[in-house]
Short mmCIF file of C-alpha atoms in Angstrom, two decimals:
data_model
loop_
_atom_site.label_atom_id
_atom_site.label_comp_id
_atom_site.label_asym_id
_atom_site.label_seq_id
_atom_site.Cartn_x
_atom_site.Cartn_y
_atom_site.Cartn_z
CA UNK S 29 76.62 105.43 94.47
CA UNK S 30 79.16 108.04 95.23
CA UNK S 31 80.48 108.79 98.81
CA UNK S 32 83.53 110.64 100.02
CA UNK S 33 86.74 109.33 101.57
CA UNK S 34 89.82 110.80 102.88
CA UNK S 35 94.09 111.58 103.64
CA UNK S 36 95.26 113.29 101.44
CA UNK S 37 95.84 114.49 100.31
CA UNK S 38 94.23 115.53 99.13
CA UNK S 39 90.73 116.25 98.45
CA UNK S 40 89.89 112.89 96.82
CA UNK S 41 86.51 111.25 96.97
CA UNK S 42 86.17 107.63 98.16
CA UNK S 43 83.95 105.44 96.07
CA UNK S 44 81.64 102.67 96.64
CA UNK S 45 83.03 100.39 93.92
CA UNK S 46 80.75 97.77 92.32
CA UNK S 47 81.62 94.27 91.30
CA UNK S 48 84.67 92.01 91.72
CA UNK S 49 87.86 92.71 89.79
CA UNK S 50 90.30 90.51 88.09
CA UNK S 51 92.33 88.12 90.23
CA UNK S 52 95.34 89.82 91.83
CA UNK S 53 98.77 88.61 90.63
CA UNK S 54 101.67 88.04 92.89
CA UNK S 55 103.60 90.60 90.81
CA UNK S 56 104.98 93.61 92.64
CA UNK S 57 102.50 96.43 92.67
CA UNK S 58 104.87 99.51 92.43
CA UNK S 59 107.95 100.39 90.54
CA UNK S 60 110.17 103.33 91.34
CA UNK S 61 110.26 106.14 88.72
CA UNK S 62 112.04 108.65 91.03
CA UNK S 63 115.21 108.83 88.82
CA UNK S 64 113.30 109.81 85.89
CA UNK S 65 110.33 111.76 87.20
CA UNK S 66 111.85 113.59 90.20
CA UNK S 67 115.61 112.89 90.44
CA UNK S 68 117.15 114.14 93.65
CA UNK S 69 118.69 117.64 93.35
CA UNK S 70 118.83 120.85 95.28
CA UNK S 71 115.86 122.56 93.62
CA UNK S 72 113.17 120.03 92.78
CA UNK S 73 113.82 117.11 95.15
CA UNK S 74 116.37 118.16 97.86
CA UNK S 75 117.63 115.67 100.28
CA UNK S 76 115.98 117.10 103.39
CA UNK S 77 113.42 116.39 106.07
CA UNK S 78 110.00 116.41 104.60
CA UNK S 79 106.61 115.54 106.26
CA UNK S 80 103.09 115.96 105.14
CA UNK S 81 101.83 116.12 101.53
CA UNK S 82 98.65 117.63 100.01
CA UNK S 83 97.23 117.76 96.49
CA UNK S 84 95.62 120.93 95.03
CA UNK S 85 95.62 123.20 92.07
CA UNK S 86 98.15 125.70 93.22
CA UNK S 87 98.60 127.77 90.00
CA UNK S 88 94.98 127.80 88.95
CA UNK S 89 95.43 125.99 85.63
CA UNK S 90 93.18 123.05 86.28
CA UNK S 91 95.97 120.53 87.01
CA UNK S 92 96.80 119.26 90.49
CA UNK S 93 100.13 119.97 92.14
CA UNK S 94 101.60 118.12 95.11
CA UNK S 95 102.48 120.46 98.05
CA UNK S 96 105.05 119.09 100.45
CA UNK S 97 105.72 120.31 103.94
CA UNK S 98 109.51 120.87 104.42
CA UNK S 99 110.86 120.59 107.94
CA UNK S 100 114.51 121.61 107.80
CA UNK S 101 114.26 123.17 104.34
CA UNK S 102 111.65 124.94 102.13
CA UNK S 103 108.21 123.69 101.38
CA UNK S 104 107.87 122.37 97.88
CA UNK S 105 105.22 122.56 95.19
CA UNK S 106 105.67 119.82 92.65
CA UNK S 107 104.07 120.25 89.12
CA UNK S 108 104.19 117.97 86.18
CA UNK S 109 106.06 119.52 83.26
CA UNK S 110 104.59 117.76 80.19
CA UNK S 111 107.50 118.96 77.99
CA UNK S 112 110.18 117.54 80.27
CA UNK S 113 107.96 114.65 81.44
CA UNK S 114 108.86 115.17 85.04
CA UNK S 115 107.84 116.87 88.21
CA UNK S 116 109.43 120.30 88.98
CA UNK S 117 109.28 122.47 91.98
CA UNK S 118 107.51 125.75 91.11
CA UNK S 119 108.07 127.34 94.55
CA UNK S 120 111.55 128.48 93.45
CA UNK S 121 113.97 130.74 95.42
CA UNK S 122 113.02 133.81 93.53
CA UNK S 123 111.25 136.70 95.30
CA UNK S 124 109.40 137.65 92.00
CA UNK S 125 107.80 134.25 91.86
CA UNK S 126 104.08 134.16 92.81
CA UNK S 127 104.83 130.96 94.83
CA UNK S 128 107.81 132.28 96.63
CA UNK S 129 106.17 132.77 100.05
CA UNK S 130 104.98 129.19 100.05
CA UNK S 131 108.59 128.08 100.62
CA UNK S 132 108.66 129.47 104.17
CA UNK S 133 111.85 127.60 105.21
CA UNK S 134 111.80 128.90 108.83
CA UNK S 135 108.50 127.14 109.62
CA UNK S 136 109.61 123.58 110.26
CA UNK S 137 106.34 122.44 108.65
CA UNK S 138 104.98 118.95 109.43
CA UNK S 139 101.46 119.20 108.02
CA UNK S 140 99.62 120.76 105.05
CA UNK S 141 96.13 120.95 103.70
CA UNK S 142 94.19 122.93 101.23
CA UNK S 143 90.64 124.07 100.93
CA UNK S 144 88.48 127.10 100.00
CA UNK S 145 88.31 129.13 103.18
CA UNK S 146 86.54 132.27 101.71
CA UNK S 147 84.34 130.61 99.24
CA UNK S 148 85.85 132.27 96.19
CA UNK S 149 86.33 129.00 94.35
CA UNK S 150 90.16 128.77 94.80
CA UNK S 151 91.71 126.80 97.53
CA UNK S 152 93.92 128.35 100.29
CA UNK S 153 96.93 126.31 101.65
CA UNK S 154 97.49 125.86 105.33
CA UNK S 155 100.89 124.84 106.66
CA UNK S 156 101.15 123.39 110.20
CA UNK S 157 104.41 124.58 111.62
CA UNK S 158 106.04 123.41 114.90
CA UNK S 159 109.42 125.25 115.09
CA UNK S 160 110.88 122.28 116.81
CA UNK S 161 108.34 122.17 119.68
CA UNK S 162 107.12 118.71 120.74
CA UNK S 163 104.01 119.70 122.62
CA UNK S 164 102.21 122.81 124.00
CA UNK S 165 103.38 126.23 122.72
CA UNK S 166 105.58 126.67 119.60
CA UNK S 167 107.61 129.81 118.72
CA UNK S 168 106.52 130.13 115.13
CA UNK S 169 103.02 130.37 113.87
CA UNK S 170 101.17 128.32 111.27
CA UNK S 171 100.58 129.95 107.89
CA UNK S 172 97.39 130.15 105.71
CA UNK S 173 98.34 131.21 102.27
CA UNK S 174 95.77 132.88 99.89
CA UNK S 175 96.43 133.80 96.14
CA UNK S 176 95.96 137.57 96.34
CA UNK S 177 97.52 140.48 94.45
CA UNK S 178 99.13 138.21 92.02
CA UNK S 179 100.96 136.03 94.61
CA UNK S 180 100.46 133.88 97.66
CA UNK S 181 100.11 135.85 100.85
CA UNK S 182 99.78 134.73 104.53
CA UNK S 183 96.29 135.67 105.77
CA UNK S 184 97.36 134.93 109.41
CA UNK S 185 99.94 137.68 109.03
CA UNK S 186 97.37 140.33 107.96
CA UNK S 187 97.09 143.12 110.55
CA UNK S 188 93.52 142.34 111.34
CA UNK S 189 94.37 138.65 112.20
CA UNK S 190 97.39 139.58 114.09
CA UNK S 191 95.22 141.86 116.30
CA UNK S 192 92.76 139.11 116.76
CA UNK S 193 95.53 136.67 117.88
CA UNK S 194 94.17 133.91 115.82
CA UNK S 195 97.32 132.21 114.49
CA UNK S 196 97.96 128.79 115.89
CA UNK S 197 101.25 128.82 117.79
CA UNK S 198 100.92 125.29 119.23
CA UNK S 199 102.75 122.16 118.48
CA UNK S 200 100.28 120.41 116.19
CA UNK S 201 100.49 117.06 114.40
CA UNK S 202 97.88 117.05 111.68
CA UNK S 203 95.47 119.31 109.73
CA UNK S 204 92.35 118.71 107.77
CA UNK S 205 89.53 120.85 106.29
CA UNK S 206 85.96 120.72 107.46
CA UNK S 207 82.90 122.54 106.14
CA UNK S 208 81.05 122.45 109.45
CA UNK S 209 77.98 124.40 108.40
CA UNK S 210 77.73 123.22 104.78
CA UNK S 211 78.23 126.76 103.29
CA UNK S 212 81.21 125.88 100.97
CA UNK S 213 83.51 127.80 103.23
CA UNK S 214 85.85 125.59 104.99
CA UNK S 215 87.51 125.72 108.38
CA UNK S 216 90.91 124.22 109.16
CA UNK S 217 90.90 121.62 111.90
CA UNK S 218 94.29 121.55 113.76
CA UNK S 219 95.05 118.51 115.89
CA UNK S 220 97.39 120.00 118.45
CA UNK S 221 99.54 118.04 120.90
CA UNK S 222 98.60 119.48 124.22
CA UNK S 223 100.93 119.92 127.17
CA UNK S 224 98.60 120.04 130.29
CA UNK S 225 96.11 122.85 129.60
CA UNK S 226 98.20 124.44 126.79
CA UNK S 227 97.47 123.54 123.21
CA UNK S 228 93.88 122.48 122.65
CA UNK S 229 92.69 121.37 119.19
CA UNK S 230 91.95 124.45 117.05
CA UNK S 231 89.44 125.29 114.31
CA UNK S 232 90.30 128.17 112.15
CA UNK S 233 87.67 129.75 109.87
CA UNK S 234 86.65 133.02 108.23
CA UNK S 235 84.65 135.39 110.39
CA UNK S 236 82.04 136.45 107.68
CA UNK S 237 80.70 139.39 109.72
CA UNK S 238 84.21 140.91 110.18
CA UNK S 239 85.33 140.22 106.64
CA UNK S 240 85.04 142.30 103.50
CA UNK S 241 85.85 140.19 100.46
CA UNK S 242 85.42 143.02 97.96
CA UNK S 243 88.37 144.73 99.74
CA UNK S 244 90.23 141.46 100.23
CA UNK S 245 89.85 141.62 104.01
CA UNK S 246 89.52 138.13 105.39
CA UNK S 247 89.12 138.04 109.23
CA UNK S 248 89.81 134.69 110.89
CA UNK S 249 88.64 133.21 114.19
CA UNK S 250 89.40 130.05 116.19
CA UNK S 251 85.94 128.56 116.72
CA UNK S 252 86.98 125.29 118.38
CA UNK S 253 85.43 126.16 121.77
CA UNK S 254 82.11 127.30 120.04
CA UNK S 255 82.08 124.09 117.95
CA UNK S 256 82.86 121.85 120.93
CA UNK S 257 86.15 120.43 119.70
CA UNK S 258 88.70 122.38 121.76
CA UNK S 259 90.09 119.16 123.47
CA UNK S 260 93.41 118.90 125.33
CA UNK S 261 95.10 115.59 124.19
CA UNK S 262 98.02 114.30 122.37
CA UNK S 263 96.48 114.83 118.97
CA UNK S 264 97.80 112.83 116.02
CA UNK S 265 95.87 111.97 112.94
CA UNK S 266 92.63 113.69 111.72
CA UNK S 267 90.20 112.97 108.95
CA UNK S 268 86.98 114.53 107.72
CA UNK S 269 84.04 113.01 105.95
CA UNK S 270 80.32 111.96 106.29
CA UNK S 271 81.11 109.17 108.80
CA UNK S 272 77.90 109.16 110.86
CA UNK S 273 76.14 111.93 109.24
CA UNK S 274 74.45 111.52 105.88
CA UNK S 275 75.33 114.79 104.24
CA UNK S 276 77.38 116.78 106.82
CA UNK S 277 81.12 116.51 107.67
CA UNK S 278 82.14 114.63 110.74
CA UNK S 279 85.67 114.64 112.24
CA UNK S 280 87.67 111.52 113.43
CA UNK S 281 90.88 112.00 115.37
CA UNK S 282 93.12 109.21 116.57
CA UNK S 283 95.15 110.31 119.49
CA UNK S 284 98.00 109.40 121.80
CA UNK S 285 97.82 108.86 125.47
CA UNK S 286 94.11 109.00 125.55
CA UNK S 287 90.89 108.09 123.60
CA UNK S 288 90.21 108.78 119.97
CA UNK S 289 87.54 111.40 119.00
CA UNK S 290 84.64 110.88 116.62
CA UNK S 291 82.84 114.17 116.35
CA UNK S 292 79.40 113.96 114.81
CA UNK S 293 78.14 117.02 113.18
CA UNK S 294 75.08 118.28 114.84
CA UNK S 295 73.88 120.13 111.80
CA UNK S 296 74.34 123.54 113.30
CA UNK S 297 78.10 123.84 113.25
CA UNK S 298 78.74 122.15 116.58
CA UNK S 299 79.98 118.58 117.26
CA UNK S 300 79.35 115.79 119.71
CA UNK S 301 81.99 113.16 120.55
CA UNK S 302 80.46 109.74 119.76
CA UNK S 303 83.76 107.66 120.03
CA UNK S 304 82.75 105.78 123.11
CA UNK S 305 79.22 104.96 121.89
CA UNK S 306 80.54 104.07 118.37
CA UNK S 307 83.34 101.73 119.86
CA UNK S 308 86.29 103.49 118.39
CA UNK S 309 87.98 105.11 121.46
CA UNK S 310 90.90 102.67 121.43
CA UNK S 311 92.30 104.58 124.39
CA UNK S 312 95.27 102.33 125.13
CA UNK S 313 96.87 102.71 121.65
CA UNK S 314 98.64 105.52 120.04
CA UNK S 315 97.08 106.62 116.72
CA UNK S 316 98.87 107.75 113.61
CA UNK S 317 97.80 107.80 109.95
CA UNK S 318 94.10 107.46 109.23
CA UNK S 319 91.79 107.23 106.21
CA UNK S 320 88.05 106.76 105.39
CA UNK S 321 86.45 104.34 102.83
CA UNK S 322 83.46 102.10 102.34
CA UNK S 323 85.30 98.71 102.44
CA UNK S 324 82.23 96.45 102.19
CA UNK S 325 80.10 98.52 99.71
CA UNK S 326 77.28 98.90 102.16
CA UNK S 327 76.91 102.76 101.80
CA UNK S 328 78.46 103.46 105.25
CA UNK S 329 81.80 105.06 105.92
CA UNK S 330 84.41 102.76 107.57
CA UNK S 331 87.67 103.88 109.28
CA UNK S 332 91.15 102.50 108.91
CA UNK S 333 94.18 103.71 110.87
CA UNK S 334 97.56 102.74 112.14
CA UNK S 335 98.77 102.76 115.82
CA UNK S 336 102.28 103.49 116.66
CA UNK S 337 103.97 100.01 117.12
CA UNK S 338 100.43 98.81 118.11
CA UNK S 339 97.55 97.05 116.52
CA UNK S 340 96.37 98.58 113.32
CA UNK S 341 92.56 98.90 112.93
CA UNK S 342 90.01 98.39 110.21
CA UNK S 343 86.70 99.33 111.59
CA UNK S 344 83.52 98.50 109.72
CA UNK S 345 80.40 100.47 110.56
CA UNK S 346 77.16 98.59 111.22
CA UNK S 347 73.55 99.70 110.86
CA UNK S 348 73.50 101.13 114.39
CA UNK S 349 76.55 103.39 113.96
CA UNK S 350 78.88 101.17 115.89
CA UNK S 351 82.19 99.92 114.65
CA UNK S 352 83.70 96.53 114.61
CA UNK S 353 87.46 95.88 113.98
CA UNK S 354 87.94 93.19 111.28
CA UNK S 355 91.72 93.60 110.79
CA UNK S 356 93.49 90.27 110.22
CA UNK S 357 96.49 89.32 112.22
CA UNK S 358 98.85 90.33 109.36
CA UNK S 359 97.00 93.60 108.70
CA UNK S 360 96.98 94.54 112.36
CA UNK S 361 100.65 93.64 112.98
CA UNK S 362 102.37 96.43 114.87
CA UNK S 363 104.76 98.68 113.06
CA UNK S 364 106.19 102.21 113.27
CA UNK S 365 103.50 103.48 111.02
CA UNK S 366 103.19 107.08 109.75
CA UNK S 367 100.75 107.21 106.90
CA UNK S 368 97.66 105.25 105.80
CA UNK S 369 96.23 105.43 102.35
CA UNK S 370 93.09 103.74 101.09
CA UNK S 371 92.77 103.62 97.29
CA UNK S 372 92.13 101.27 94.33
CA UNK S 373 95.76 101.37 93.08
CA UNK S 374 95.46 98.73 90.34
CA UNK S 375 91.85 99.59 89.22
CA UNK S 376 90.67 96.01 90.00
CA UNK S 377 87.52 97.50 91.62
CA UNK S 378 88.71 96.47 95.21
CA UNK S 379 90.27 98.95 97.75
CA UNK S 380 93.88 98.63 98.75
CA UNK S 381 95.43 99.98 102.05
CA UNK S 382 99.00 101.18 102.04
CA UNK S 383 100.93 101.49 105.35
CA UNK S 384 103.87 103.83 105.25
CA UNK S 385 106.45 103.12 108.01
CA UNK S 386 109.49 104.91 109.29
CA UNK S 387 112.60 102.75 109.74
CA UNK S 388 113.90 104.51 112.85
CA UNK S 389 115.33 101.24 114.32
CA UNK S 390 116.31 98.85 111.69
CA UNK S 391 114.27 97.88 108.67
CA UNK S 392 110.64 98.72 108.62
CA UNK S 393 109.20 98.13 105.06
CA UNK S 394 106.03 99.67 103.91
CA UNK S 395 103.17 97.24 103.35
CA UNK S 396 100.06 96.88 101.06
CA UNK S 397 96.80 94.96 101.55
CA UNK S 398 93.81 94.35 99.34
CA UNK S 399 90.38 94.54 101.06
CA UNK S 400 88.11 92.47 98.80
CA UNK S 401 84.41 92.32 99.19
CA UNK S 402 82.59 89.08 99.72
CA UNK S 403 78.81 88.56 99.41
CA UNK S 404 77.28 87.87 102.87
CA UNK S 405 80.69 87.95 104.73
CA UNK S 406 83.36 90.41 105.92
CA UNK S 407 85.86 91.55 103.32
CA UNK S 408 88.81 89.34 102.70
CA UNK S 409 92.15 90.94 103.63
CA UNK S 410 95.17 89.84 101.61
CA UNK S 411 98.69 91.13 101.79
CA UNK S 412 100.03 92.12 98.37
CA UNK S 413 103.60 92.42 97.10
CA UNK S 414 104.26 96.14 97.50
CA UNK S 415 107.28 95.99 95.12
CA UNK S 416 109.81 98.80 95.14
CA UNK S 417 107.57 100.91 97.37
CA UNK S 418 108.60 98.65 100.28
CA UNK S 419 111.60 100.89 101.10
CA UNK S 420 112.76 98.87 104.17
CA UNK S 421 115.23 101.60 105.11
CA UNK S 422 112.96 104.53 104.23
CA UNK S 423 112.28 107.16 106.91
CA UNK S 424 108.55 107.47 105.81
CA UNK S 425 106.90 110.57 107.15
CA UNK S 426 104.08 111.19 104.58
CA UNK S 427 102.51 110.00 101.42
CA UNK S 428 99.80 110.95 98.90
CA UNK S 429 98.23 109.64 95.70
CA UNK S 430 97.43 111.52 92.59
CA UNK S 431 97.57 111.21 88.82
CA UNK S 432 100.20 113.84 88.25
CA UNK S 433 100.81 112.94 84.49
CA UNK S 434 97.15 112.46 83.47
CA UNK S 435 97.60 108.83 82.27
CA UNK S 436 94.47 107.67 84.18
CA UNK S 437 96.53 105.74 86.74
CA UNK S 438 97.24 106.45 90.37
CA UNK S 439 100.73 107.44 91.35
CA UNK S 440 102.23 107.29 94.83
CA UNK S 441 104.55 109.70 96.31
CA UNK S 442 106.27 109.16 99.67
CA UNK S 443 108.05 111.76 101.84
CA UNK S 444 110.88 110.92 104.22
CA UNK S 445 112.58 112.67 107.10
CA UNK S 446 112.67 113.00 110.89
CA UNK S 447 115.44 110.60 111.75
CA UNK S 448 117.36 111.09 108.44
CA UNK S 449 117.27 113.31 105.36
CA UNK S 450 116.09 111.47 102.31
CA UNK S 451 114.52 112.74 99.04
CA UNK S 452 110.90 112.08 97.99
CA UNK S 453 110.20 108.79 96.22
CA UNK S 454 107.73 108.44 93.35
CA UNK S 455 106.14 105.20 92.24
CA UNK S 456 104.06 103.93 89.35
CA UNK S 457 101.64 101.02 89.45
CA UNK S 458 102.96 98.03 87.45
CA UNK S 459 99.64 96.12 87.14
CA UNK S 460 96.73 98.33 86.24
CA UNK S 461 93.51 96.57 85.08
CA UNK S 462 91.59 98.52 82.39
CA UNK S 463 88.95 95.78 82.09
CA UNK S 464 86.32 94.44 84.45
CA UNK S 465 84.21 91.51 83.42
CA UNK S 466 85.36 91.89 79.88
CA UNK S 467 84.42 95.57 79.67
CA UNK S 468 86.74 98.52 79.57
CA UNK S 469 86.69 100.59 82.78
CA UNK S 470 88.21 103.77 84.13
CA UNK S 471 89.62 104.29 87.49
CA UNK S 472 86.61 105.73 89.21
CA UNK S 473 88.86 107.29 91.85
CA UNK S 474 90.57 109.40 89.21
CA UNK S 475 87.61 109.95 86.97
CA UNK S 476 85.44 111.39 89.74
CA UNK S 477 88.28 113.59 91.04
CA UNK S 478 88.86 115.07 87.59
CA UNK S 479 85.18 115.69 87.11
CA UNK S 480 85.01 117.50 90.47
CA UNK S 481 87.91 119.78 89.63
CA UNK S 482 86.38 120.78 86.29
CA UNK S 483 83.07 121.56 87.96
CA UNK S 484 84.71 123.38 90.87
CA UNK S 485 82.88 121.09 93.29
CA UNK S 486 85.84 121.33 95.70
CA UNK S 487 84.61 124.73 96.72
CA UNK S 488 80.87 123.75 96.96
CA UNK S 489 80.46 120.29 98.11
CA UNK S 490 79.53 119.76 101.72
CA UNK S 491 81.34 116.37 101.93
CA UNK S 492 84.75 117.71 100.91
CA UNK S 493 87.27 115.64 102.75
CA UNK S 494 91.11 115.52 102.95
CA UNK S 495 93.49 112.87 102.34
CA UNK S 496 97.21 112.75 102.62
CA UNK S 497 98.77 115.21 104.79
CA UNK S 498 100.52 115.12 108.05
CA UNK S 499 102.96 112.66 109.10
CA UNK S 500 105.75 112.79 111.48
CA UNK S 501 107.78 110.54 113.78
CA UNK S 502 107.25 109.14 117.13
CA UNK S 503 106.43 112.77 117.82
CA UNK S 504 104.72 113.58 114.64
CA UNK S 505 102.22 111.64 112.58
CA UNK S 506 100.20 111.50 109.60
CA UNK S 507 96.75 111.59 108.32
CA UNK S 508 95.94 110.49 104.87
#
């Protein structure tokens, strides 16, 4: 059975995995390959402040690239060069490059997501910019880039959208894509950090009536008020998927200085906040990274997220659409968390949860847990040896997973920044199982993602969800 799960980056499905994998060894899970795959330099892996990450096919060749939000430098687009056997930045400082505009070094980007806004089968790229604003109004707008006229151009900068005043100029924290009506045209949900009555959450989508795709005219509107999500709060993480709905996209936001939101899709493009009824308000904590997965293989979507120096949560959903926190003491242990990723890293048919922390006051190593299913009982949670991905002095601000070299194994990329400039880190899994109960198996996570890309499902499936994007510091966070 296939379901969808988020963070994202980026548009990866979550899977209900069947069966029990091989016993987990105590060997380290990750080894660093940064020096060979993405050695620090000024062009491909600059030592700068980076934040959110997203995964999408930027150049339209069928392979996935990693898009990185640069805060005090340019945004990056990392593509695997099979000849050089390394990642290279294709958003070069050359105005003749079709990817030049994606650099946007003045934006102070902290979040990024990608989805098909106009339904043409190719994903647009949305950068959430802050221009150093902490809350309320910012002085530099977000950017929504579309590949048009042989290059990427900012739709929010088009005359029609400038006149409509649709560009988000608020201090946001995270972004995700949601197909609220099930049409295959996605809206961008922006979790802004409000200051009083300035800076509600935004929902940017194409206005079909005012657009003319044959002429390349794409009119955009902020429909947050119409959809019922224009809330004023300290927005942090956001993730999208069929949480309460069977086939429609719902939205979960973990917030700061206020309750979380769980917006159930009403089926008509509007949403109702069900967080209180579902038991996930968590109003006295300060949310950060968040992900969706089915941790106990019961066919229902569960929620995992980190709270800033507070108790981390692993909420299982019951048959009455209520959630129960099953996080163990070690799992819930407070940390300065930024990003949360749920994935089967070692292909043992069990989900793992990766917590990416920021060492802003002393050491704060990243951590990894396996959530193993048990018949007739809650999943067993076990901390694993994260290996070289611990990065105890890393200023973690974002992370994502993808198979950039096509070897059938998940790769982990971690962005750093905020309190110190550090290059991106790249990790390979050291202990990948290719056998389950004596049979050869593929990583379903990757196999399904590859199939979806080849079939262009990203532009069509109602349950498109985002993973891996926005992470920031005690001011800025991440959703994955």
